[in-house]
PDB file of C-alpha atoms in Angstrom:
ATOM      1  CA  GLU A   1      97.056  73.054  97.313  1.00  0.00           C
ATOM      2  CA  GLN A   2      98.096  76.378  96.034  1.00  0.00           C
ATOM      3  CA  GLU A   3      97.543  75.359  92.464  1.00  0.00           C
ATOM      4  CA  SER A   4      93.830  74.823  92.955  1.00  0.00           C
ATOM      5  CA  PHE A   5      93.692  78.193  94.695  1.00  0.00           C
ATOM      6  CA  PHE A   6      94.444  80.168  91.600  1.00  0.00           C
ATOM      7  CA  GLN A   7      93.165  79.263  88.171  1.00  0.00           C
ATOM      8  CA  ASP A   8      94.860  81.563  85.861  1.00  0.00           C
ATOM      9  CA  ILE A   9      92.300  83.449  83.470  1.00  0.00           C
ATOM     10  CA  ASP A  10      94.586  82.385  80.559  1.00  0.00           C
ATOM     11  CA  LEU A  11      93.110  78.760  80.928  1.00  0.00           C
ATOM     12  CA  LEU A  12      89.950  80.172  79.237  1.00  0.00           C
ATOM     13  CA  GLN A  13      91.798  79.821  75.981  1.00  0.00           C
ATOM     14  CA  LYS A  14      91.105  76.097  76.118  1.00  0.00           C
ATOM     15  CA  HIS A  15      87.399  76.905  76.203  1.00  0.00           C
ATOM     16  CA  GLY A  16      87.402  78.940  73.100  1.00  0.00           C
ATOM     17  CA  ILE A  17      87.798  82.440  74.459  1.00  0.00           C
ATOM     18  CA  ASN A  18      90.338  84.478  72.434  1.00  0.00           C
ATOM     19  CA  VAL A  19      93.418  86.175  73.814  1.00  0.00           C
ATOM     20  CA  ALA A  20      92.267  89.704  73.055  1.00  0.00           C
ATOM     21  CA  ASP A  21      89.111  89.255  75.351  1.00  0.00           C
ATOM     22  CA  ILE A  22      91.265  87.829  78.037  1.00  0.00           C
ATOM     23  CA  LYS A  23      93.497  90.853  77.749  1.00  0.00           C
ATOM     24  CA  LYS A  24      90.524  93.091  78.292  1.00  0.00           C
ATOM     25  CA  LEU A  25      89.446  91.216  81.426  1.00  0.00           C
ATOM     26  CA  LYS A  26      92.980  91.570  82.859  1.00  0.00           C
ATOM     27  CA  SER A  27      93.063  95.267  82.098  1.00  0.00           C
ATOM     28  CA  VAL A  28      90.263  95.673  84.682  1.00  0.00           C
ATOM     29  CA  GLY A  29      92.029  93.498  87.222  1.00  0.00           C
ATOM     30  CA  ILE A  30      90.239  90.224  86.598  1.00  0.00           C
ATOM     31  CA  CYS A  31      93.144  87.686  86.450  1.00  0.00           C
ATOM     32  CA  THR A  32      91.603  84.517  87.830  1.00  0.00           C
ATOM     33  CA  VAL A  33      88.715  82.308  86.722  1.00  0.00           C
ATOM     34  CA  LYS A  34      87.170  82.932  90.076  1.00  0.00           C
ATOM     35  CA  GLY A  35      87.405  86.642  89.424  1.00  0.00           C
ATOM     36  CA  ILE A  36      84.980  86.136  86.589  1.00  0.00           C
ATOM     37  CA  GLN A  37      82.563  84.224  88.913  1.00  0.00           C
ATOM     38  CA  MET A  38      82.840  87.265  91.379  1.00  0.00           C
ATOM     39  CA  THR A  39      81.932  89.827  88.592  1.00  0.00           C
ATOM     40  CA  THR A  40      78.364  90.333  87.422  1.00  0.00           C
ATOM     41  CA  ARG A  41      77.468  90.167  83.743  1.00  0.00           C
ATOM     42  CA  LYS A  42      76.402  93.781  83.874  1.00  0.00           C
ATOM     43  CA  ALA A  43      79.927  94.782  84.994  1.00  0.00           C
ATOM     44  CA  LEU A  44      81.475  92.653  82.385  1.00  0.00           C
ATOM     45  CA  CYS A  45      79.451  94.268  79.655  1.00  0.00           C
ATOM     46  CA  ASN A  46      80.616  97.690  80.753  1.00  0.00           C
ATOM     47  CA  ILE A  47      84.226  96.563  79.822  1.00  0.00           C
ATOM     48  CA  LYS A  48      85.103  98.163  76.423  1.00  0.00           C
ATOM     49  CA  GLY A  49      84.784  95.738  73.563  1.00  0.00           C
ATOM     50  CA  LEU A  50      82.955  92.996  75.323  1.00  0.00           C
ATOM     51  CA  SER A  51      79.530  92.289  73.867  1.00  0.00           C
ATOM     52  CA  GLU A  52      76.695  90.511  75.680  1.00  0.00           C
ATOM     53  CA  ALA A  53      77.201  87.439  73.638  1.00  0.00           C
ATOM     54  CA  LYS A  54      80.899  87.383  74.460  1.00  0.00           C
ATOM     55  CA  VAL A  55      80.146  87.852  78.138  1.00  0.00           C
ATOM     56  CA  GLU A  56      77.748  84.953  78.136  1.00  0.00           C
ATOM     57  CA  LYS A  57      80.410  82.838  76.465  1.00  0.00           C
ATOM     58  CA  ILE A  58      83.025  83.827  79.041  1.00  0.00           C
ATOM     59  CA  LYS A  59      80.653  83.230  81.988  1.00  0.00           C
ATOM     60  CA  GLU A  60      79.826  79.819  80.524  1.00  0.00           C
ATOM     61  CA  ALA A  61      83.413  78.894  80.103  1.00  0.00           C
ATOM     62  CA  ALA A  62      84.282  79.961  83.658  1.00  0.00           C
ATOM     63  CA  GLY A  63      81.277  77.952  84.912  1.00  0.00           C
ATOM     64  CA  LYS A  64      82.696  74.883  83.401  1.00  0.00           C
ATOM     65  CA  MET A  65      86.031  75.381  85.107  1.00  0.00           C
ATOM     66  CA  LEU A  66      84.738  76.091  88.486  1.00  0.00           C
ATOM     67  CA  ASN A  67      82.560  74.164  90.933  1.00  0.00           C
ATOM     68  CA  VAL A  68      79.775  76.661  91.108  1.00  0.00           C
ATOM     69  CA  GLY A  69      77.535  74.888  93.670  1.00  0.00           C
ATOM     70  CA  PHE A  70      77.546  73.668  97.209  1.00  0.00           C
ATOM     71  CA  GLN A  71      80.145  71.835  99.252  1.00  0.00           C
ATOM     72  CA  THR A  72      79.755  70.044 102.569  1.00  0.00           C
ATOM     73  CA  ALA A  73      80.868  71.901 105.687  1.00  0.00           C
ATOM     74  CA  PHE A  74      83.609  69.365 106.015  1.00  0.00           C
ATOM     75  CA  GLU A  75      84.960  70.126 102.535  1.00  0.00           C
ATOM     76  CA  TYR A  76      84.769  73.826 103.427  1.00  0.00           C
ATOM     77  CA  SER A  77      86.551  73.301 106.606  1.00  0.00           C
ATOM     78  CA  ALA A  78      89.438  71.689 104.713  1.00  0.00           C
ATOM     79  CA  LYS A  79      89.633  74.932 102.559  1.00  0.00           C
ATOM     80  CA  ARG A  80      89.595  77.001 105.685  1.00  0.00           C
ATOM     81  CA  LYS A  81      92.797  75.198 106.753  1.00  0.00           C
ATOM     82  CA  GLN A  82      94.631  77.473 104.224  1.00  0.00           C
ATOM     83  CA  VAL A  83      93.723  80.545 106.429  1.00  0.00           C
ATOM     84  CA  PHE A  84      96.648  81.905 108.289  1.00  0.00           C
ATOM     85  CA  HIS A  85      97.100  84.533 111.017  1.00  0.00           C
ATOM     86  CA  ILE A  86      99.517  87.484 111.194  1.00  0.00           C
ATOM     87  CA  THR A  87     100.682  88.484 114.631  1.00  0.00           C
ATOM     88  CA  THR A  88      99.880  92.014 115.873  1.00  0.00           C
ATOM     89  CA  GLY A  89     102.977  92.131 118.039  1.00  0.00           C
ATOM     90  CA  SER A  90     101.138  91.745 121.235  1.00  0.00           C
ATOM     91  CA  GLN A  91     100.321  88.165 122.535  1.00  0.00           C
ATOM     92  CA  GLU A  92      97.220  89.558 124.460  1.00  0.00           C
ATOM     93  CA  PHE A  93      95.978  91.156 121.199  1.00  0.00           C
ATOM     94  CA  ASP A  94      96.602  88.049 119.193  1.00  0.00           C
ATOM     95  CA  LYS A  95      94.766  85.907 121.605  1.00  0.00           C
ATOM     96  CA  LEU A  96      91.720  88.284 121.364  1.00  0.00           C
ATOM     97  CA  LEU A  97      91.736  87.989 117.552  1.00  0.00           C
ATOM     98  CA  GLY A  98      92.129  84.219 117.783  1.00  0.00           C
ATOM     99  CA  GLY A  99      95.766  84.049 116.592  1.00  0.00           C
ATOM    100  CA  GLY A 100      96.148  87.483 114.853  1.00  0.00           C
ATOM    101  CA  VAL A 101      94.882  89.137 111.764  1.00  0.00           C
ATOM    102  CA  GLU A 102      93.179  86.567 109.671  1.00  0.00           C
ATOM    103  CA  SER A 103      93.561  85.912 105.969  1.00  0.00           C
ATOM    104  CA  MET A 104      90.537  85.655 103.666  1.00  0.00           C
ATOM    105  CA  ALA A 105      88.852  88.305 105.817  1.00  0.00           C
ATOM    106  CA  ILE A 106      88.760  91.981 106.386  1.00  0.00           C
ATOM    107  CA  THR A 107      89.912  93.066 109.892  1.00  0.00           C
ATOM    108  CA  GLU A 108      88.918  96.683 110.687  1.00  0.00           C
ATOM    109  CA  ALA A 109      90.264  98.684 113.523  1.00  0.00           C
ATOM    110  CA  PHE A 110      88.577 101.938 114.475  1.00  0.00           C
ATOM    111  CA  GLY A 111      89.204 104.418 117.220  1.00  0.00           C
ATOM    112  CA  GLU A 112      89.814 108.096 117.725  1.00  0.00           C
ATOM    113  CA  PHE A 113      93.146 109.698 116.898  1.00  0.00           C
ATOM    114  CA  ARG A 114      96.009 108.480 119.038  1.00  0.00           C
ATOM    115  CA  THR A 115      94.517 105.134 119.669  1.00  0.00           C
ATOM    116  CA  GLY A 116      97.185 103.242 117.825  1.00  0.00           C
ATOM    117  CA  LYS A 117      95.563 102.449 114.467  1.00  0.00           C
ATOM    118  CA  THR A 118      98.464 103.633 112.437  1.00  0.00           C
ATOM    119  CA  GLN A 119     101.052 102.058 114.866  1.00  0.00           C
ATOM    120  CA  LEU A 120      99.139  98.753 114.421  1.00  0.00           C
ATOM    121  CA  SER A 121      99.291  99.080 110.593  1.00  0.00           C
ATOM    122  CA  HIS A 122     103.109  99.699 110.690  1.00  0.00           C
ATOM    123  CA  THR A 123     103.729  96.827 113.121  1.00  0.00           C
ATOM    124  CA  LEU A 124     101.731  94.466 110.847  1.00  0.00           C
ATOM    125  CA  CYS A 125     103.830  95.640 107.926  1.00  0.00           C
ATOM    126  CA  VAL A 126     106.917  94.043 109.574  1.00  0.00           C
ATOM    127  CA  ALA A 127     105.125  91.250 111.498  1.00  0.00           C
ATOM    128  CA  ALA A 128     103.560  89.899 108.162  1.00  0.00           C
ATOM    129  CA  GLN A 129     107.198  89.324 106.817  1.00  0.00           C
ATOM    130  CA  LEU A 130     108.189  87.135 109.706  1.00  0.00           C
ATOM    131  CA  PRO A 131     107.672  83.355 109.789  1.00  0.00           C
ATOM    132  CA  GLY A 132     104.919  82.722 112.328  1.00  0.00           C
ATOM    133  CA  GLU A 133     103.007  79.980 113.928  1.00  0.00           C
ATOM    134  CA  ASP A 134     101.314  77.003 112.289  1.00  0.00           C
ATOM    135  CA  GLY A 135     103.827  77.092 109.364  1.00  0.00           C
ATOM    136  CA  TYR A 136     103.089  80.653 108.281  1.00  0.00           C
ATOM    137  CA  ALA A 137     106.007  81.469 106.051  1.00  0.00           C
ATOM    138  CA  GLY A 138     105.810  85.262 105.976  1.00  0.00           C
ATOM    139  CA  GLY A 139     105.346  87.380 102.851  1.00  0.00           C
ATOM    140  CA  LYS A 140     105.089  90.772 101.233  1.00  0.00           C
ATOM    141  CA  VAL A 141     102.660  93.627 102.168  1.00  0.00           C
ATOM    142  CA  ILE A 142     100.968  96.268 100.091  1.00  0.00           C
ATOM    143  CA  PHE A 143     100.128  99.490 102.079  1.00  0.00           C
ATOM    144  CA  ILE A 144      97.617 102.017 100.586  1.00  0.00           C
ATOM    145  CA  ASP A 145      97.758 105.293 102.571  1.00  0.00           C
ATOM    146  CA  THR A 146      94.937 107.768 102.317  1.00  0.00           C
ATOM    147  CA  GLU A 147      95.952 110.234 105.135  1.00  0.00           C
ATOM    148  CA  ASN A 148      99.797 110.491 104.533  1.00  0.00           C
ATOM    149  CA  THR A 149     100.590 108.681 107.739  1.00  0.00           C
ATOM    150  CA  PHE A 150     102.971 106.140 106.401  1.00  0.00           C
ATOM    151  CA  ARG A 151     106.593 106.504 107.757  1.00  0.00           C
ATOM    152  CA  PRO A 152     109.258 104.237 106.576  1.00  0.00           C
ATOM    153  CA  ASP A 153     111.360 105.201 109.493  1.00  0.00           C
ATOM    154  CA  ARG A 154     108.846 103.709 111.872  1.00  0.00           C
ATOM    155  CA  LEU A 155     109.327 100.480 109.967  1.00  0.00           C
ATOM    156  CA  ARG A 156     112.962 100.587 110.708  1.00  0.00           C
ATOM    157  CA  ASP A 157     112.456 101.060 114.438  1.00  0.00           C
ATOM    158  CA  ILE A 158     110.073  98.054 114.323  1.00  0.00           C
ATOM    159  CA  ALA A 159     112.487  95.978 112.283  1.00  0.00           C
ATOM    160  CA  ASP A 160     115.053  96.661 114.989  1.00  0.00           C
ATOM    161  CA  ARG A 161     112.855  95.141 117.620  1.00  0.00           C
ATOM    162  CA  PHE A 162     112.369  91.911 115.604  1.00  0.00           C
ATOM    163  CA  ASN A 163     115.969  91.929 114.518  1.00  0.00           C
ATOM    164  CA  VAL A 164     115.455  91.964 110.956  1.00  0.00           C
ATOM    165  CA  ASP A 165     117.411  93.792 108.153  1.00  0.00           C
ATOM    166  CA  HIS A 166     115.980  97.365 107.517  1.00  0.00           C
ATOM    167  CA  ASP A 167     116.381  97.423 103.812  1.00  0.00           C
ATOM    168  CA  ALA A 168     114.845  93.874 103.441  1.00  0.00           C
ATOM    169  CA  VAL A 169     111.859  94.953 105.440  1.00  0.00           C
ATOM    170  CA  LEU A 170     111.257  98.104 103.370  1.00  0.00           C
ATOM    171  CA  ASP A 171     111.846  96.208 100.150  1.00  0.00           C
ATOM    172  CA  ASN A 172     109.022  93.971 100.936  1.00  0.00           C
ATOM    173  CA  VAL A 173     106.408  96.607 101.382  1.00  0.00           C
ATOM    174  CA  LEU A 174     104.845  98.217  98.369  1.00  0.00           C
ATOM    175  CA  TYR A 175     103.405 101.574  99.048  1.00  0.00           C
ATOM    176  CA  ALA A 176     100.781 103.794  97.285  1.00  0.00           C
ATOM    177  CA  ARG A 177      99.382 107.048  98.269  1.00  0.00           C
ATOM    178  CA  ALA A 178      95.605 107.405  97.262  1.00  0.00           C
ATOM    179  CA  TYR A 179      94.343 110.918  96.649  1.00  0.00           C
ATOM    180  CA  THR A 180      90.769 110.446  95.840  1.00  0.00           C
ATOM    181  CA  SER A 181      88.174 107.647  96.492  1.00  0.00           C
ATOM    182  CA  GLU A 182      88.208 106.737  92.833  1.00  0.00           C
ATOM    183  CA  HIS A 183      91.962 106.506  92.722  1.00  0.00           C
ATOM    184  CA  GLN A 184      91.674 104.316  95.869  1.00  0.00           C
ATOM    185  CA  MET A 185      89.394 102.016  93.832  1.00  0.00           C
ATOM    186  CA  GLU A 186      91.672 102.020  90.821  1.00  0.00           C
ATOM    187  CA  LEU A 187      94.613 101.047  92.984  1.00  0.00           C
ATOM    188  CA  LEU A 188      92.724  97.861  93.879  1.00  0.00           C
ATOM    189  CA  ASP A 189      92.974  96.821  90.208  1.00  0.00           C
ATOM    190  CA  PHE A 190      96.679  97.218  90.494  1.00  0.00           C
ATOM    191  CA  VAL A 191      96.602  95.211  93.767  1.00  0.00           C
ATOM    192  CA  ALA A 192      94.621  92.339  92.137  1.00  0.00           C
ATOM    193  CA  ALA A 193      97.067  92.230  89.257  1.00  0.00           C
ATOM    194  CA  LYS A 194     100.111  92.273  91.573  1.00  0.00           C
ATOM    195  CA  PHE A 195      98.709  89.532  93.856  1.00  0.00           C
ATOM    196  CA  HIS A 196      98.146  87.542  90.729  1.00  0.00           C
ATOM    197  CA  GLU A 197     101.513  88.136  89.048  1.00  0.00           C
ATOM    198  CA  GLU A 198     103.330  87.064  92.156  1.00  0.00           C
ATOM    199  CA  GLY A 199     100.895  84.305  93.405  1.00  0.00           C
ATOM    200  CA  GLY A 200     101.210  83.493  97.017  1.00  0.00           C
ATOM    201  CA  VAL A 201     103.971  85.938  97.732  1.00  0.00           C
ATOM    202  CA  PHE A 202     101.807  88.748  99.094  1.00  0.00           C
ATOM    203  CA  LYS A 203     100.158  87.981 102.523  1.00  0.00           C
ATOM    204  CA  LEU A 204      98.728  91.319 103.601  1.00  0.00           C
ATOM    205  CA  LEU A 205      96.950  94.398 102.292  1.00  0.00           C
ATOM    206  CA  ILE A 206      96.667  97.409 104.463  1.00  0.00           C
ATOM    207  CA  ILE A 207      94.448 100.428 103.900  1.00  0.00           C
ATOM    208  CA  ASP A 208      95.127 103.139 106.521  1.00  0.00           C
ATOM    209  CA  SER A 209      91.934 104.759 106.760  1.00  0.00           C
ATOM    210  CA  ILE A 210      89.423 103.217 104.461  1.00  0.00           C
ATOM    211  CA  MET A 211      86.787 106.117 104.814  1.00  0.00           C
ATOM    212  CA  ALA A 212      88.925 109.325 104.860  1.00  0.00           C
ATOM    213  CA  LEU A 213      88.770 109.958 101.135  1.00  0.00           C
ATOM    214  CA  PHE A 214      85.013 109.079 100.945  1.00  0.00           C
ATOM    215  CA  ARG A 215      84.464 111.642 103.532  1.00  0.00           C
ATOM    216  CA  VAL A 216      86.125 114.301 101.487  1.00  0.00           C
ATOM    217  CA  ASP A 217      84.667 113.342  97.941  1.00  0.00           C
ATOM    218  CA  PHE A 218      81.091 113.045  99.096  1.00  0.00           C
ATOM    219  CA  SER A 219      79.700 115.715 101.410  1.00  0.00           C
ATOM    220  CA  GLY A 220      76.286 116.126 103.076  1.00  0.00           C
ATOM    221  CA  ARG A 221      73.264 114.033 103.099  1.00  0.00           C
ATOM    222  CA  GLY A 222      72.647 114.485  99.284  1.00  0.00           C
ATOM    223  CA  GLU A 223      75.616 112.493  98.390  1.00  0.00           C
ATOM    224  CA  LEU A 224      75.318 109.922 101.048  1.00  0.00           C
ATOM    225  CA  ALA A 225      73.614 107.216  98.968  1.00  0.00           C
ATOM    226  CA  GLU A 226      76.181 107.501  96.222  1.00  0.00           C
ATOM    227  CA  ARG A 227      79.070 107.469  98.706  1.00  0.00           C
ATOM    228  CA  GLN A 228      77.714 104.300 100.391  1.00  0.00           C
ATOM    229  CA  GLN A 229      77.175 102.551  97.103  1.00  0.00           C
ATOM    230  CA  LYS A 230      80.721 103.312  95.993  1.00  0.00           C
ATOM    231  CA  LEU A 231      81.919 102.304  99.430  1.00  0.00           C
ATOM    232  CA  ALA A 232      80.030  99.000  99.035  1.00  0.00           C
ATOM    233  CA  GLN A 233      81.632  98.281  95.779  1.00  0.00           C
ATOM    234  CA  MET A 234      85.070  98.931  97.119  1.00  0.00           C
ATOM    235  CA  LEU A 235      84.580  96.640 100.254  1.00  0.00           C
ATOM    236  CA  SER A 236      83.122  93.926  98.018  1.00  0.00           C
ATOM    237  CA  ARG A 237      86.283  94.162  95.857  1.00  0.00           C
ATOM    238  CA  LEU A 238      88.446  93.917  99.067  1.00  0.00           C
ATOM    239  CA  GLN A 239      86.426  90.874 100.310  1.00  0.00           C
ATOM    240  CA  LYS A 240      86.853  89.099  96.965  1.00  0.00           C
ATOM    241  CA  ILE A 241      90.565  89.994  96.734  1.00  0.00           C
ATOM    242  CA  SER A 242      91.109  88.553 100.206  1.00  0.00           C
ATOM    243  CA  GLU A 243      89.290  85.207  99.278  1.00  0.00           C
ATOM    244  CA  GLU A 244      90.690  85.037  95.733  1.00  0.00           C
ATOM    245  CA  TYR A 245      94.327  85.260  96.763  1.00  0.00           C
ATOM    246  CA  ASN A 246      94.166  84.140 100.314  1.00  0.00           C
ATOM    247  CA  VAL A 247      95.500  87.328 101.828  1.00  0.00           C
ATOM    248  CA  ALA A 248      94.782  89.264 105.087  1.00  0.00           C
ATOM    249  CA  VAL A 249      93.092  92.696 104.572  1.00  0.00           C
ATOM    250  CA  PHE A 250      93.562  95.142 107.420  1.00  0.00           C
ATOM    251  CA  ILE A 251      91.767  98.476 107.328  1.00  0.00           C
ATOM    252  CA  THR A 252      91.588 101.419 109.834  1.00  0.00           C
ATOM    253  CA  ASN A 253      88.612 103.631 110.309  1.00  0.00           C
ATOM    254  CA  GLN A 254      87.768 106.941 112.009  1.00  0.00           C
ATOM    255  CA  MET A 255      85.164 107.805 114.611  1.00  0.00           C
ATOM    256  CA  THR A 256      82.417 110.268 114.502  1.00  0.00           C
ATOM    257  CA  ALA A 257      80.048 111.713 117.133  1.00  0.00           C
ATOM    258  CA  ASP A 258      76.692 109.961 117.029  1.00  0.00           C
ATOM    259  CA  PRO A 259      74.186 112.880 117.196  1.00  0.00           C
ATOM    260  CA  GLY A 260      71.309 110.395 118.044  1.00  0.00           C
ATOM    261  CA  ALA A 261      73.199 108.819 121.071  1.00  0.00           C
ATOM    262  CA  GLY A 262      72.390 111.755 123.386  1.00  0.00           C
ATOM    263  CA  MET A 263      68.808 110.359 123.551  1.00  0.00           C
ATOM    264  CA  THR A 264      69.829 106.894 124.438  1.00  0.00           C
ATOM    265  CA  PHE A 265      72.082 106.338 127.405  1.00  0.00           C
ATOM    266  CA  GLN A 266      75.167 104.878 125.777  1.00  0.00           C
ATOM    267  CA  ALA A 267      78.385 105.148 127.604  1.00  0.00           C
ATOM    268  CA  ASP A 268      80.128 106.067 124.476  1.00  0.00           C
ATOM    269  CA  PRO A 269      78.254 108.347 122.026  1.00  0.00           C
ATOM    270  CA  LYS A 270      80.790 107.850 119.247  1.00  0.00           C
ATOM    271  CA  LYS A 271      80.778 105.215 116.475  1.00  0.00           C
ATOM    272  CA  PRO A 272      82.767 104.227 113.509  1.00  0.00           C
ATOM    273  CA  ILE A 273      81.942 106.050 110.251  1.00  0.00           C
ATOM    274  CA  GLY A 274      80.959 104.139 107.143  1.00  0.00           C
ATOM    275  CA  GLY A 275      77.442 103.104 108.386  1.00  0.00           C
ATOM    276  CA  HIS A 276      75.920  99.602 108.065  1.00  0.00           C
ATOM    277  CA  ILE A 277      77.712  98.959 104.738  1.00  0.00           C
ATOM    278  CA  LEU A 278      81.124  99.009 106.338  1.00  0.00           C
ATOM    279  CA  ALA A 279      79.906  97.317 109.425  1.00  0.00           C
ATOM    280  CA  HIS A 280      78.659  94.271 107.422  1.00  0.00           C
ATOM    281  CA  ALA A 281      81.680  94.145 105.084  1.00  0.00           C
ATOM    282  CA  SER A 282      84.299  93.869 107.829  1.00  0.00           C
ATOM    283  CA  THR A 283      84.641  90.198 108.985  1.00  0.00           C
ATOM    284  CA  THR A 284      86.119  91.261 112.410  1.00  0.00           C
ATOM    285  CA  ARG A 285      85.795  94.882 113.835  1.00  0.00           C
ATOM    286  CA  ILE A 286      87.982  95.949 116.706  1.00  0.00           C
ATOM    287  CA  SER A 287      87.450  99.176 118.668  1.00  0.00           C
ATOM    288  CA  LEU A 288      90.570 100.911 120.083  1.00  0.00           C
ATOM    289  CA  ARG A 289      90.680 103.247 122.963  1.00  0.00           C
ATOM    290  CA  LYS A 290      93.236 104.937 125.027  1.00  0.00           C
ATOM    291  CA  GLY A 291      94.246 103.627 128.333  1.00  0.00           C
ATOM    292  CA  ARG A 292      96.798 105.157 130.719  1.00  0.00           C
ATOM    293  CA  GLY A 293     100.042 106.390 129.179  1.00  0.00           C
ATOM    294  CA  GLU A 294     101.149 104.174 126.355  1.00  0.00           C
ATOM    295  CA  MET A 295      98.465 101.656 127.135  1.00  0.00           C
ATOM    296  CA  ARG A 296      95.658 100.946 124.463  1.00  0.00           C
ATOM    297  CA  ILE A 297      92.620  98.788 124.920  1.00  0.00           C
ATOM    298  CA  ALA A 298      91.313  96.708 122.048  1.00  0.00           C
ATOM    299  CA  LYS A 299      87.860  95.320 122.170  1.00  0.00           C
ATOM    300  CA  ILE A 300      86.068  92.950 119.720  1.00  0.00           C
ATOM    301  CA  PHE A 301      83.145  94.854 118.368  1.00  0.00           C
ATOM    302  CA  ASP A 302      81.833  92.301 116.019  1.00  0.00           C
ATOM    303  CA  SER A 303      83.252  88.970 114.783  1.00  0.00           C
ATOM    304  CA  PRO A 304      81.807  85.830 113.394  1.00  0.00           C
ATOM    305  CA  ASP A 305      83.803  83.475 115.696  1.00  0.00           C
ATOM    306  CA  MET A 306      85.418  85.431 118.560  1.00  0.00           C
ATOM    307  CA  PRO A 307      83.701  86.353 121.850  1.00  0.00           C
ATOM    308  CA  GLU A 308      83.487  90.041 122.787  1.00  0.00           C
ATOM    309  CA  ASN A 309      86.491  90.348 124.897  1.00  0.00           C
ATOM    310  CA  GLU A 310      88.979  93.017 125.656  1.00  0.00           C
ATOM    311  CA  ALA A 311      92.870  93.060 125.478  1.00  0.00           C
ATOM    312  CA  THR A 312      95.312  95.684 126.649  1.00  0.00           C
ATOM    313  CA  PHE A 313      98.428  96.351 124.613  1.00  0.00           C
ATOM    314  CA  ALA A 314     101.153  99.081 124.563  1.00  0.00           C
ATOM    315  CA  ILE A 315     102.671 101.097 121.944  1.00  0.00           C
ATOM    316  CA  SER A 316     106.483 101.301 122.167  1.00  0.00           C
ATOM    317  CA  ALA A 317     109.269 102.542 119.924  1.00  0.00           C
ATOM    318  CA  GLY A 318     109.151  99.043 118.332  1.00  0.00           C
ATOM    319  CA  GLY A 319     105.582  99.228 117.524  1.00  0.00           C
ATOM    320  CA  VAL A 320     102.681  97.285 119.144  1.00  0.00           C
ATOM    321  CA  THR A 321     103.724  95.075 122.127  1.00  0.00           C
ATOM    322  CA  ASP A 322     102.418  93.559 125.277  1.00  0.00           C
ATOM    323  CA  ALA A 323     101.467  95.867 128.042  1.00  0.00           C
ATOM    324  CA  LYS A 324     103.749  95.568 131.051  1.00  0.00           C
ATOM    325  CA  GLU A 325     101.734  94.802 134.093  1.00  0.00           C
TER     326      GLU A 325
END
């Protein structure tokens, strides 16, 4: 099963593509044949040293190796069987998500500060490493931090709760701090290379606050179009990575006051930032809000297959857990 999932880009050599060109593709994070299919000719031509003729040849070779066209829904459903779910630490919350955070998809959690976004990220870091339901074996995690909120000590507390070894847990999390939106995008090249290098080992990619750096790097209306375009490229990259390597992608997002909402009678005049681009890119969107005390309420905001329900969970020393009635 896993073999058909990754077709290493080196296989292109059989189709007459030379090693130097393959190396150039790898340098920009294209490591699988599917990765070529997911990249436009225009983008390939922008790679230093690849002429249009070469790009055509590469595309043609990749086309021969991949089934480009259609498959029946039945065939596709067999492929969907490879999808796994990572527990959030709360059964209620898992039920809301249809089993947990799903692979081959982007799950976005947004809310104001103190609604548990970062706690959820930290809990997932540990939960992803534990064997779970339906034969999920557990795996490593990559954490990209844009707001300096990652705390290894939190992982230790959460590891205690699940009775797993501290050092082992911390060893299985690869951490990177992103400083600009460009840096954030460049890190994804590294992520793709890493997922490829250790095929099937990594199960989860977390970006704690997808939008924070975009908010800083692009200001005002004048730069909005450019910001959204860059954001769209980044999200499209995330979506491809999740499908190409069968990993779960979990991102958090901030809220903003919606100035137009005063006119309409919405109960909650705040909305997640990132606009329509982010809204369409995320497979499942969860809104988080504060309840009483340690309680938090998660609500499905948008999902292709889950109904709009709510779930209550709690934040404890050991991360996200079930709310005690």
